[in-house]
PDB file of C-alpha atoms in Angstrom:
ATOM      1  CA  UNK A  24      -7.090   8.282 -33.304  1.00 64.00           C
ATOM      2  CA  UNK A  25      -9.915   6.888 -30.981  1.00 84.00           C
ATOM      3  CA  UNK A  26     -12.451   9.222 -29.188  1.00 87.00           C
ATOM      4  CA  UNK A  27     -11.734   7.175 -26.500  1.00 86.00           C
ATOM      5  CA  UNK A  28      -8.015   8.162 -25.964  1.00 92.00           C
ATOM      6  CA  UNK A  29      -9.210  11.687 -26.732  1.00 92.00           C
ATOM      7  CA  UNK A  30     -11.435  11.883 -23.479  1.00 94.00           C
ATOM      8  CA  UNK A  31      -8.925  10.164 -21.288  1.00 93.00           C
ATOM      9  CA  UNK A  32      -6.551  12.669 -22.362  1.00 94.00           C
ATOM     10  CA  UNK A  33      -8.743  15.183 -21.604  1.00 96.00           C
ATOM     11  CA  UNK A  34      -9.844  14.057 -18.065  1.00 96.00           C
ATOM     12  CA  UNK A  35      -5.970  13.536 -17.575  1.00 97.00           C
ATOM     13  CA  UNK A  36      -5.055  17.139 -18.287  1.00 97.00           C
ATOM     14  CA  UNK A  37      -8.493  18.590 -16.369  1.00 98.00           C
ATOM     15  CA  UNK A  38      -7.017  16.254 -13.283  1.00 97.00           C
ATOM     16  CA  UNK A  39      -3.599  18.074 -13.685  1.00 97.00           C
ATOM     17  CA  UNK A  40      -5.397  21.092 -13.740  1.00 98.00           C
ATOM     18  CA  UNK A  41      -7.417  20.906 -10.646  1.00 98.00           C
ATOM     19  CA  UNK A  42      -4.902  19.809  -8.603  1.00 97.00           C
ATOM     20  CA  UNK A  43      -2.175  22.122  -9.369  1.00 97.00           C
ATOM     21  CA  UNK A  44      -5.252  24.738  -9.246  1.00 97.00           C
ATOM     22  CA  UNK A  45      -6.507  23.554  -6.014  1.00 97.00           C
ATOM     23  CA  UNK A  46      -3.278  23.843  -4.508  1.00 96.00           C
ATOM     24  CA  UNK A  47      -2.258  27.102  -5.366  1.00 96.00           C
ATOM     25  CA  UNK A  48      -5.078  28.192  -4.181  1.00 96.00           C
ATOM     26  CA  UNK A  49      -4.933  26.724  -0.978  1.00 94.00           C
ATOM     27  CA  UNK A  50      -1.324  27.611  -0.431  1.00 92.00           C
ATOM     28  CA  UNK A  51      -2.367  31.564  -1.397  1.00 93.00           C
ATOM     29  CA  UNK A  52      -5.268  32.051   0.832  1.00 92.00           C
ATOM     30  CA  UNK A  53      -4.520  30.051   4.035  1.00 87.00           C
ATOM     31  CA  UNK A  54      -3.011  31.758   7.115  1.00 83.00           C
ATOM     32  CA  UNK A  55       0.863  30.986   7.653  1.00 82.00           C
ATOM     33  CA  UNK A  56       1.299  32.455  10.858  1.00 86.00           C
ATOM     34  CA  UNK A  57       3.047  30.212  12.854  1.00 85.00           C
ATOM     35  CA  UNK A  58       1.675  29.786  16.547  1.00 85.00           C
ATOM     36  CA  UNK A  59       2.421  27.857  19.495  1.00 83.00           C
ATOM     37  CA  UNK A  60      -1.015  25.827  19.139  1.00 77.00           C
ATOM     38  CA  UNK A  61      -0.597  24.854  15.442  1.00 77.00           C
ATOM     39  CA  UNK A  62       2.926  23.582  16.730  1.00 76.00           C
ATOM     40  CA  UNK A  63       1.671  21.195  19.330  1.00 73.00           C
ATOM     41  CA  UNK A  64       0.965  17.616  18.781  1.00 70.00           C
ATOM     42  CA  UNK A  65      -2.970  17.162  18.290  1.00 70.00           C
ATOM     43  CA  UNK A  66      -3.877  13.466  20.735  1.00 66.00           C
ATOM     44  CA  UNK A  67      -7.394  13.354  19.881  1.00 73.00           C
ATOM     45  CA  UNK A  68      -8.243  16.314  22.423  1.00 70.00           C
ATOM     46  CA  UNK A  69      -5.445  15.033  25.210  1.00 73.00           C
ATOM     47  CA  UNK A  70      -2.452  17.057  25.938  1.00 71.00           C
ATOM     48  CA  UNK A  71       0.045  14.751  24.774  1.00 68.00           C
ATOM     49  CA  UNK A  72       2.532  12.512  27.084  1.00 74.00           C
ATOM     50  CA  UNK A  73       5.881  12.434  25.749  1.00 72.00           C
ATOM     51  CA  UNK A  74       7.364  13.198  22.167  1.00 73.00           C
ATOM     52  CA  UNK A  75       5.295  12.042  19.142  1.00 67.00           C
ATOM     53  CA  UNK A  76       8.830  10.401  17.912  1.00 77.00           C
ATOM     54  CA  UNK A  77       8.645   6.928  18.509  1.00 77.00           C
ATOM     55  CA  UNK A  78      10.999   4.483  17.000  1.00 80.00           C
ATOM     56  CA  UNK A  79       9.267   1.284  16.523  1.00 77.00           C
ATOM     57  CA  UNK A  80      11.148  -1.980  15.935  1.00 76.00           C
ATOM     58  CA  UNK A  81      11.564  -2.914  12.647  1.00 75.00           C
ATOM     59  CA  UNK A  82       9.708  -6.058  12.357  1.00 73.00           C
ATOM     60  CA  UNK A  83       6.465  -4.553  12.320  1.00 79.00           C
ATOM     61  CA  UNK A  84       7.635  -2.689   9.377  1.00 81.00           C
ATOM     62  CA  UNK A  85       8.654  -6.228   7.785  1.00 79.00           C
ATOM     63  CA  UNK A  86       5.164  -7.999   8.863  1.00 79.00           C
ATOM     64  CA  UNK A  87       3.526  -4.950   7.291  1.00 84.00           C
ATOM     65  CA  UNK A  88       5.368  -5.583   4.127  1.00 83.00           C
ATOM     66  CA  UNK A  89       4.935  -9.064   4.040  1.00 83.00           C
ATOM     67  CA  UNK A  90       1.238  -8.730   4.326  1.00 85.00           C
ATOM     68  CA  UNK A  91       0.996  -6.261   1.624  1.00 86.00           C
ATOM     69  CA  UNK A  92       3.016  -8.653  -0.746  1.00 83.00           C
ATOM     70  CA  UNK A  93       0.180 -11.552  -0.013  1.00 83.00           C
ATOM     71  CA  UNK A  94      -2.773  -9.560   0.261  1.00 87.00           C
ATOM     72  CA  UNK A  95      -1.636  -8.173  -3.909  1.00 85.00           C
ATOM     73  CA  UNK A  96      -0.339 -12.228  -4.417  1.00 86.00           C
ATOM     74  CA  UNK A  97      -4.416 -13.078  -3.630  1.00 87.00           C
ATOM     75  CA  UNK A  98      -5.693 -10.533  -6.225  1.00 88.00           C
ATOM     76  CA  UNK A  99      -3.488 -12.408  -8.565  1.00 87.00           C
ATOM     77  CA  UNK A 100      -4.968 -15.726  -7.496  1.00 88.00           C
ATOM     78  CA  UNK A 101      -8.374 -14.640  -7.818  1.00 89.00           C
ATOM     79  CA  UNK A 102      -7.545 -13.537 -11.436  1.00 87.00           C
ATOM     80  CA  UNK A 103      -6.258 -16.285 -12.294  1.00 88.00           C
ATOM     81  CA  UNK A 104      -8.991 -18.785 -11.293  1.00 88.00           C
ATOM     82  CA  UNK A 105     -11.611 -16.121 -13.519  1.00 89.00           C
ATOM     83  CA  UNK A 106      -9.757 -17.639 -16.695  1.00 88.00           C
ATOM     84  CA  UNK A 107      -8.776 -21.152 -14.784  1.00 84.00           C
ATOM     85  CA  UNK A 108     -10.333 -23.656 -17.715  1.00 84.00           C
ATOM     86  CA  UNK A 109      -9.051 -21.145 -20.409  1.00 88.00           C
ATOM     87  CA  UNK A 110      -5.390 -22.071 -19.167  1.00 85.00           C
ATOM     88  CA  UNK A 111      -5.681 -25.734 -18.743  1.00 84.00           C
ATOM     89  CA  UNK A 112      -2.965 -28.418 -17.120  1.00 89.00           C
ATOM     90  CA  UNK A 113       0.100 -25.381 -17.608  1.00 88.00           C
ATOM     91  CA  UNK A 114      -2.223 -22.863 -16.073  1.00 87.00           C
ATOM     92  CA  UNK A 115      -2.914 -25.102 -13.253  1.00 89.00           C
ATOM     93  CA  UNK A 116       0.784 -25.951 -12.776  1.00 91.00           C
ATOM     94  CA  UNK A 117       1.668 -22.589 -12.827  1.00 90.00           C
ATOM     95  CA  UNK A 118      -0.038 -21.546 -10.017  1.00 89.00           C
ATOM     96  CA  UNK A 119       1.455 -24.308  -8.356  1.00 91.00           C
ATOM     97  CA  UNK A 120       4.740 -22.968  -8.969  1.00 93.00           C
ATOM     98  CA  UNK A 121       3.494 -19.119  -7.653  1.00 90.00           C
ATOM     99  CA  UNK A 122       2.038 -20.790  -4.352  1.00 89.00           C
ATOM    100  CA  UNK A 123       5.175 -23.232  -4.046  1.00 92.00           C
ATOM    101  CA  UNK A 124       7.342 -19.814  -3.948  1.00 90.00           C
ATOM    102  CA  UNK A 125       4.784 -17.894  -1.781  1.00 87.00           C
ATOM    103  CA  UNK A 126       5.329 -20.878   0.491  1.00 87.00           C
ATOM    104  CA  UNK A 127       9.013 -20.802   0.425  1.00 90.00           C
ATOM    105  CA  UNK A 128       8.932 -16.962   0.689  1.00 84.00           C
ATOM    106  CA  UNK A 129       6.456 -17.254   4.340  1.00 84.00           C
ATOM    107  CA  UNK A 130       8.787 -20.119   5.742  1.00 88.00           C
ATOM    108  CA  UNK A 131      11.985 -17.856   4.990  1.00 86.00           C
ATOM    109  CA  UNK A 132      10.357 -15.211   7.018  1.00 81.00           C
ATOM    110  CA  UNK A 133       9.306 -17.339   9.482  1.00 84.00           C
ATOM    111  CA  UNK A 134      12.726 -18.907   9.689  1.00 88.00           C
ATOM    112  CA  UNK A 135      13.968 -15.451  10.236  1.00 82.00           C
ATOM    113  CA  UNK A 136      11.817 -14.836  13.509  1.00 79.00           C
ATOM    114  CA  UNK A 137       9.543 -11.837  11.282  1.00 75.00           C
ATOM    115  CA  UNK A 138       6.692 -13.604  12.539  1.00 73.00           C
ATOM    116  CA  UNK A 139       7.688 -14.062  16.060  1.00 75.00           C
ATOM    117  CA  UNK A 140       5.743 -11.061  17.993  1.00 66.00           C
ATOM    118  CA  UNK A 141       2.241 -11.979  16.727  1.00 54.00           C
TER     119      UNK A 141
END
């Protein structure tokens, strides 16, 4: 067995450790007396206006989504054109085919009227 695999295990286990440690701990010597100011809504120093429940529409939830999905599709770009003349013509028409379906994936959202509020 590698030394290597023997120190990951070990910082693996000591990160277990610490955490489960750390919140014991935490959970053991903290106060848990309930009071009317730990149960109000903290506004940045403002008494709050209103309830903190707010149900916001769902497309921001979508356009939140969708930018997550191309902001980890760019990391895989950039990857891919490190190693772009180790893969050639099929590398190269590969990526074609991932952009063609990112493409295809934006206009579907777009047809669906995701992008409409922006």
């Amino acid at each position: 067995m590698s030394l290597g695999y023997l120190y990951a295990g070990i910082l693996l286990v000591a990160g277990f450790v610490f955490v489960i440690l750390a919140t014991t701990v935490s959970n053991i010597l903290s106060p848990h007396k309930k009071t009317k100011e730990k149960a109000q809504t903290y506004e940045s120093g403002e008494k709050p206006i209103g309830s903190a429940w707010v149900q916001y529409p769902l497309g921001f939830y979508i356009f939140a989504l969708l930018f997550v999905a191309f902001d980890v599709d760019i990391v895989f770009i950039i990857a891919w054109a490190v190693i772009f003349k180790q893969l050639s013509v099929f590398g190269f028409v590969e990526i074609l085919f991932f952009i063609l379906i990112l493409a295809l994936g934006l206009v579907y959202a777009w047809r669906k009227g995701v992008t409409r509020w922006i």
